[in-house]
Coordinates of N, CA and C and ligand atoms in Angstrom, one line a residue:
M1 N 124.5 65.6 319.9 CA 123.1 66.0 319.7 C 122.7 67.2 320.5
H2 N 122.0 68.3 319.6 CA 121.9 69.7 319.9 C 121.2 69.6 321.2
E3 N 120.0 68.9 321.1 CA 119.1 68.7 322.2 C 119.4 68.3 323.6
L4 N 120.4 67.3 323.8 CA 121.2 67.1 324.8 C 121.5 68.3 325.7
S5 N 122.3 68.9 324.8 CA 123.0 70.1 325.5 C 122.0 71.1 326.2
V6 N 121.2 71.4 325.2 CA 119.7 72.1 325.5 C 119.3 71.8 326.6
C7 N 119.0 70.5 326.8 CA 118.4 69.6 328.2 C 119.3 69.9 329.4
Q8 N 120.7 69.8 329.4 CA 121.2 69.7 330.3 C 121.4 71.2 330.8
G9 N 121.4 72.2 329.8 CA 121.4 73.8 330.3 C 120.3 73.8 331.2
L10 N 118.9 73.3 330.4 CA 117.5 73.4 331.2 C 117.5 72.8 332.6
I11 N 118.2 71.6 332.5 CA 118.1 71.0 334.0 C 118.7 71.9 335.0
R12 N 120.1 72.5 335.0 CA 120.6 73.1 335.6 C 120.1 74.4 336.1
Q13 N 119.2 74.9 335.0 CA 118.3 76.1 335.3 C 117.4 75.6 336.3
V14 N 116.6 74.3 336.1 CA 115.4 73.7 336.9 C 116.2 73.3 338.5
E15 N 117.3 72.9 338.6 CA 118.2 72.9 339.7 C 118.0 73.8 340.6
R16 N 118.5 75.2 340.1 CA 118.9 76.7 340.3 C 117.5 76.6 341.2
I17 N 116.6 76.6 340.6 CA 115.1 77.4 341.1 C 114.5 76.5 341.9
A18 N 114.7 75.1 341.9 CA 114.3 74.3 342.9 C 115.4 74.4 344.1
A19 N 116.5 74.8 344.0 CA 117.2 74.9 345.4 C 116.7 76.3 345.7
E20 N 116.6 77.2 345.1 CA 116.0 78.5 345.8 C 114.8 78.3 346.3
N21 N 114.2 77.5 346.2 CA 112.6 77.3 346.8 C 112.6 76.1 347.6
A22 N 113.7 75.5 348.0 CA 113.9 74.5 348.6 C 112.9 73.2 348.4
A23 N 113.2 72.8 347.0 CA 112.0 71.7 346.8 C 112.8 70.6 347.0
T24 N 112.2 69.8 347.2 CA 112.7 68.2 347.3 C 112.7 67.4 346.0
S25 N 111.8 67.8 344.9 CA 111.8 67.2 343.9 C 110.8 68.4 342.9
V26 N 111.0 67.9 341.4 CA 110.5 68.5 340.6 C 109.5 67.8 340.0
D27 N 108.2 68.1 339.9 CA 107.0 67.3 339.3 C 106.7 67.5 338.1
R28 N 106.8 68.7 337.7 CA 106.4 69.0 336.0 C 107.3 70.1 335.5
I29 N 107.8 69.9 334.5 CA 108.2 71.3 333.7 C 107.7 71.3 332.4
V30 N 107.2 72.7 332.4 CA 106.4 73.4 331.3 C 107.3 74.0 330.2
L31 N 107.7 73.7 329.2 CA 108.7 74.5 328.0 C 108.0 75.0 327.1
K32 N 108.1 76.0 326.7 CA 107.6 76.8 325.4 C 108.8 76.6 324.2
V33 N 108.5 75.8 323.5 CA 109.5 75.5 322.2 C 108.9 76.5 320.8
G34 N 109.5 77.4 320.5 CA 109.2 78.1 319.3 C 109.5 77.3 318.0
P35 N 108.4 77.4 317.2 CA 108.4 76.6 315.9 C 109.9 76.7 315.2
L36 N 110.4 78.3 315.3 CA 111.4 78.4 314.5 C 112.9 77.9 315.5
S37 N 112.6 77.6 316.7 CA 113.8 77.3 317.6 C 115.0 76.3 317.1
G38 N 114.4 75.5 316.1 CA 115.4 74.5 315.6 C 115.4 73.3 316.4
I39 N 114.3 73.3 317.7 CA 114.4 71.9 318.5 C 113.5 71.0 317.8
E40 N 113.9 69.7 318.0 CA 112.8 68.7 317.6 C 112.4 68.3 318.8
P41 N 110.9 68.2 318.9 CA 110.3 67.9 320.1 C 110.4 66.6 320.8
E42 N 110.4 65.6 319.6 CA 110.7 64.3 320.0 C 112.1 64.0 320.6
L43 N 113.1 64.6 319.9 CA 114.5 64.4 320.3 C 114.6 65.2 321.7
L44 N 113.8 66.0 321.8 CA 114.0 67.2 323.3 C 113.6 65.9 324.3
R45 N 112.5 65.4 323.9 CA 112.1 64.7 324.9 C 113.0 63.5 325.4
H46 N 113.4 62.8 324.4 CA 114.4 61.9 324.7 C 115.5 62.3 325.4
A47 N 116.2 63.4 325.0 CA 117.1 64.1 325.7 C 116.9 64.4 327.1
F48 N 115.9 64.7 327.4 CA 115.1 65.2 328.8 C 115.2 64.0 329.6
T49 N 115.0 62.8 329.1 CA 115.1 61.3 330.1 C 116.5 61.3 330.3
I50 N 117.5 61.4 329.5 CA 118.9 61.2 330.0 C 119.4 62.3 330.8
A51 N 118.9 63.6 330.4 CA 119.6 64.6 331.1 C 119.0 64.8 332.8
R52 N 117.7 64.2 332.9 CA 117.1 64.5 334.3 C 117.7 63.4 335.2
E53 N 118.3 62.4 334.7 CA 119.0 61.4 335.5 C 119.5 61.7 336.8
G54 N 119.4 61.3 338.0 CA 120.2 61.7 339.1 C 120.2 63.3 339.5
T55 N 118.9 63.9 339.2 CA 118.9 65.2 339.4 C 117.7 65.4 340.4
V56 N 117.3 66.3 340.5 CA 116.0 66.7 341.3 C 115.0 66.7 340.4
A57 N 115.0 66.7 339.4 CA 114.1 66.2 338.3 C 113.7 65.2 337.7
A58 N 114.7 64.2 338.4 CA 114.5 62.7 338.0 C 113.2 62.4 337.5
L59 N 111.8 62.6 338.1 CA 110.9 62.2 338.2 C 109.9 63.1 337.4
A60 N 110.3 64.2 336.9 CA 109.8 65.2 336.3 C 109.0 64.8 335.1
E61 N 107.9 65.1 334.6 CA 107.2 65.4 333.6 C 107.6 66.6 332.8
L62 N 107.6 66.2 331.3 CA 108.0 67.4 330.4 C 106.8 67.8 329.9
E63 N 106.5 69.0 329.5 CA 105.2 69.2 328.8 C 105.9 70.5 327.7
L64 N 105.5 70.2 326.5 CA 106.2 71.1 325.6 C 105.0 71.7 325.1
S65 N 105.1 73.3 324.9 CA 104.0 74.2 324.5 C 104.7 74.7 323.3
Q66 N 104.0 74.7 322.1 CA 104.7 74.8 320.6 C 104.9 76.4 320.6
G67 N 103.8 77.1 321.2 CA 103.7 78.6 320.7 C 103.5 78.9 319.3
S68 N 103.8 80.0 318.9 CA 103.4 80.6 317.6 C 104.2 81.5 316.9
I69 N 104.3 81.8 315.7 CA 105.4 82.5 315.1 C 104.7 84.0 314.9
K70 N 105.5 85.1 315.4 CA 105.2 86.5 315.2 C 106.1 87.2 314.5
V71 N 105.7 88.2 313.2 CA 106.6 88.7 312.8 C 106.2 90.4 312.8
R72 N 107.3 90.9 312.1 CA 106.5 92.5 312.2 C 107.5 93.1 310.9
C73 N 106.8 93.7 310.1 CA 107.0 94.1 308.8 C 108.0 95.4 309.0
R74 N 109.3 95.1 308.0 CA 110.2 96.4 307.9 C 109.4 97.7 307.2
L75 N 108.5 97.4 306.2 CA 107.9 98.3 305.5 C 106.8 98.8 306.0
C76 N 105.9 98.4 306.3 CA 104.6 98.9 306.7 C 104.4 98.9 308.1
G77 N 105.3 98.2 308.9 CA 105.0 98.1 310.6 C 104.0 97.1 310.7
G78 N 103.5 96.8 309.9 CA 102.5 95.6 310.3 C 103.0 94.4 311.1
A79 N 102.0 93.7 312.0 CA 102.8 92.6 312.8 C 101.5 91.8 312.9
G80 N 101.8 90.5 313.2 CA 101.1 89.2 313.2 C 101.7 88.0 313.1
E81 N 100.6 87.0 313.0 CA 101.2 85.7 313.1 C 101.6 85.4 311.5
A82 N 102.8 84.5 311.6 CA 103.0 83.8 310.2 C 103.0 82.6 310.4
A83 N 103.3 81.5 309.3 CA 103.6 80.2 309.2 C 104.9 80.0 309.2
V84 N 105.4 78.7 309.3 CA 106.8 78.4 309.4 C 107.6 78.4 308.2
N85 N 106.7 78.2 307.0 CA 107.3 78.0 305.6 C 106.7 79.4 304.9
R86 N 106.1 80.4 305.6 CA 105.5 81.6 304.9 C 106.0 82.7 305.9
L87 N 107.1 83.0 306.0 CA 107.2 84.5 306.8 C 107.1 85.6 306.1
L88 N 105.7 86.1 305.9 CA 105.4 87.4 305.2 C 104.6 88.1 305.9
C89 N 104.8 89.3 305.8 CA 103.8 90.5 306.7 C 102.3 89.9 306.6
P90 N 101.7 90.0 307.4 CA 100.1 89.7 307.3 C 99.3 90.8 306.8
D91 N 100.1 91.8 306.6 CA 99.3 93.2 306.0 C 99.6 93.4 304.5
C92 N 101.1 93.6 304.3 CA 101.0 93.8 302.7 C 101.6 92.6 302.1
G93 N 102.0 91.4 302.7 CA 102.7 90.4 301.9 C 104.0 90.3 301.7
E94 N 104.7 91.3 302.1 CA 106.2 91.7 302.1 C 107.1 90.7 302.6
W95 N 107.8 90.1 302.0 CA 109.0 89.6 303.0 C 110.0 90.1 303.8
Q96 N 110.1 91.2 303.8 CA 111.2 91.7 304.7 C 110.4 92.1 306.1
V97 N 110.5 90.8 306.9 CA 110.1 91.0 308.2 C 110.8 90.4 309.2
D98 N 110.7 91.1 310.5 CA 111.7 90.6 311.7 C 110.9 89.7 312.3
V99 N 111.4 88.1 312.6 CA 110.7 87.5 313.7 C 110.5 88.1 315.1
T100 N 109.6 88.2 315.7 CA 109.5 88.8 317.1 C 109.2 87.6 318.0
E101 N 108.6 86.5 317.8 CA 108.3 85.4 318.5 C 108.4 84.0 317.7
G102 N 108.9 82.7 318.2 CA 108.7 81.6 317.8 C 110.3 81.2 317.5
E103 N 111.6 82.0 317.9 CA 112.6 81.3 317.9 C 113.0 81.0 319.4
E104 N 112.4 81.4 320.3 CA 112.8 80.9 321.7 C 112.4 79.3 322.4
L105 N 113.4 79.4 323.2 CA 113.0 78.4 324.0 C 113.2 78.7 325.3
L106 N 111.9 78.3 326.0 CA 111.6 79.3 327.4 C 111.2 78.4 328.5
L107 N 111.5 78.4 329.6 CA 111.1 77.7 330.7 C 110.1 78.2 331.2
L108 N 108.5 77.9 331.1 CA 107.2 78.6 331.3 C 106.9 78.3 332.7
S109 N 107.1 77.2 333.3 CA 106.8 76.8 334.7 C 107.1 75.4 335.3
L110 N 107.4 75.6 336.4 CA 107.7 74.4 337.2 C 106.8 74.0 338.3
D111 N 106.5 72.7 338.5 CA 105.7 72.4 339.5 C 106.7 71.9 340.5
L112 N 106.9 72.2 341.7 CA 108.0 71.9 342.8 C 107.4 71.2 343.9
E113 N 108.2 70.2 344.5 CA 107.4 69.4 345.6 C 108.5 70.0 346.9
T114 N 107.6 70.5 347.9 CA 108.6 70.9 349.0 C 108.3 69.8 350.3
S115 N 109.1 69.8 351.0 CA 109.1 68.7 352.1 C 108.0 69.4 353.3
L116 N 107.6 70.7 353.1 CA 107.0 71.5 354.2 C 105.6 71.0 354.0
Ligands
ZN1 ZN1 103.9 94.9 305.8

């Protein structure tokens, strides 16, 4: 399952940040999952409950933020939002666009618990 390896990478990143901040546990993890990231939110949530076990994030809540898709036109330079199944220039309707946002999987924020 692709989502499980994604989650394991995420947990490693979270553990590193928690260690840097001397956190005893992680309460909440907020992720941005771009609509074009290829990640299935439900599978990601399920994989997360497996990947977090025995880590500093064992009791963490996972919050997913979908985000939007943005494109830039190669012909007219127009930029704006586009829909998943309609990646067209918002200005001229051309299909030769570059996706500038929507493919990413990003760690947006972490709520850390420290013993201090
Ligand atoms: Zn255009």
